[in-house]
Amino acid sequence: MELTVWRTFVTVCRLGSLAAAATELHHTQSAVSRQIAGLERQLGVPLIERHARGVRPTPAGEVFRRHALATLHEADRAVRAVREAHDGVAGRPLAIGATPSMAAGIVPEAVRGLLERTGSLRWSLLPGLSTQLHHRVVAGDLDIAVVTDAPPGLPHDARVDRTFLGLDDMVVVLPVGHPQGGPGPVHIRTLADQTWVEDNDGSAALLRQHAARAGVSARIDLTAADLPGKLALVATGHAVALIPGVLTRALRNDVIAVPLVDPPTRGIYALTPRRDPHPATAQLLDRLAAAFTSPVPSTP
C-alpha cells in the first residue's frame, strides 16, 4: 500500500468531505474517490460512509485511520531525521504548544531557562486553545503543550501524559481610571452592571459560573477574536474582562489587572506524548513547574 493513499484517507476523515480533501491535496474529487475505493478493495472492508453533511469513517475505517495516522507521523519523522543527518543538524527541534496566555510569558521564560542550561537547541512555539493543542500532541506535531482545564476541560487520553504544573487565579482587567481600579480584591457584584468582553467559550464559562455563585449575572455583550483584541476593547473603555492571572506580567500599560474575591481558578497542565518523547522535555517541565512555585512579579 502506498503512503500517498493513506494520507488521502486520513485527510478525508479529518475534513469529513471528499471535495474538501481534494482541494487540500490538489487532486480532483474523482481521484480521491478512486484512491479510497482502491484502499477499500485492498482491505476488503468499507472504510467510509456517507451522511447528510459529508462522509465519516466506518468502525473499521476509524481503526485503520488511527493506525494510518501513527504510521504517517513515523514516516514523516524518519524523513526529517534523514534530512537533518544529511545537513549535519544535531537533534530534532523541540515543538512546543501553549495557550495564548501561557505563550505570552511563562513558556518563553521557561524556554530561556532551558537554553541557559542546555545551550543551542532549535525550538518552535505554536499558540492555540487547549483542545486544539491536545490533538496536535496526539498527532505527533508537538512534543509538549501547556494547556488548561478550563471548560470544556481536558480529555483523559492514554496516548499522552498529563503533568500538573499549578493553579492560576483569574483576575478582572479594567481600563486605567476605572472606579474599581484599585489594589483590590474586588467583588464580582460590584461589576454586575458592566459590559464584559470574551474571546473564547472556556473563559466565558468561568465568568458565568463565578457570577452565578455570587448571585449575579455577567453581561457578555462583546466578543473579541483573541486576547489582544479583548484587551484593546478594555483599554478603550468599551468593556471589562476576565483574564488569566499569568497574563498580568505581560499586560499593556493602558489597562489594570485587579484580583477578585474568591476568584475562579484553572489548572495548568503540560501534555506530552507517551511515545517518542523529546530528550529536552523533562528539563522544560522542570522549568515550567518552577514558574508556578516562584512569586509572580507585581504589575506597575
PDB file of N, CA and C in Angstrom, residues 19 32 36 41 87 129 154 209 255:
ATOM      1  N   ALA A  19     -14.660  16.366  -1.345  1.00  0.00           N
ATOM      2  CA  ALA A  19     -14.347  17.582  -2.095  1.00  0.00           C
ATOM      3  C   ALA A  19     -13.316  18.428  -1.358  1.00  0.00           C
ATOM      4  N   VAL A  32      -9.625  11.324  -5.663  1.00  0.00           N
ATOM      5  CA  VAL A  32      -9.726  10.977  -4.242  1.00  0.00           C
ATOM      6  C   VAL A  32     -10.662   9.791  -4.064  1.00  0.00           C
ATOM      7  N   ILE A  36      -9.696   6.042  -2.414  1.00  0.00           N
ATOM      8  CA  ILE A  36     -10.395   5.437  -1.284  1.00  0.00           C
ATOM      9  C   ILE A  36     -10.990   4.094  -1.682  1.00  0.00           C
ATOM     10  N   ARG A  41     -10.815  -1.903  -1.507  1.00  0.00           N
ATOM     11  CA  ARG A  41     -10.669  -3.210  -2.181  1.00  0.00           C
ATOM     12  C   ARG A  41      -9.492  -3.982  -1.587  1.00  0.00           C
ATOM     13  N   ASP A  87      22.194  17.151   6.603  1.00  0.00           N
ATOM     14  CA  ASP A  87      22.572  18.561   6.727  1.00  0.00           C
ATOM     15  C   ASP A  87      23.494  18.833   7.918  1.00  0.00           C
ATOM     16  N   LEU A 129      -5.741  26.931  21.433  1.00  0.00           N
ATOM     17  CA  LEU A 129      -6.614  26.576  22.540  1.00  0.00           C
ATOM     18  C   LEU A 129      -6.290  25.156  23.002  1.00  0.00           C
ATOM     19  N   LEU A 154     -10.132  18.927  30.024  1.00  0.00           N
ATOM     20  CA  LEU A 154      -9.172  18.130  29.267  1.00  0.00           C
ATOM     21  C   LEU A 154      -9.636  16.677  29.196  1.00  0.00           C
ATOM     22  N   GLN A 209     -19.961  31.153  35.616  1.00  0.00           N
ATOM     23  CA  GLN A 209     -20.015  30.344  36.832  1.00  0.00           C
ATOM     24  C   GLN A 209     -19.672  31.175  38.064  1.00  0.00           C
ATOM     25  N   VAL A 255      -4.236  49.273  30.667  1.00  0.00           N
ATOM     26  CA  VAL A 255      -5.232  48.511  31.404  1.00  0.00           C
ATOM     27  C   VAL A 255      -4.636  48.148  32.764  1.00  0.00           C
TER      28      VAL A 255
END
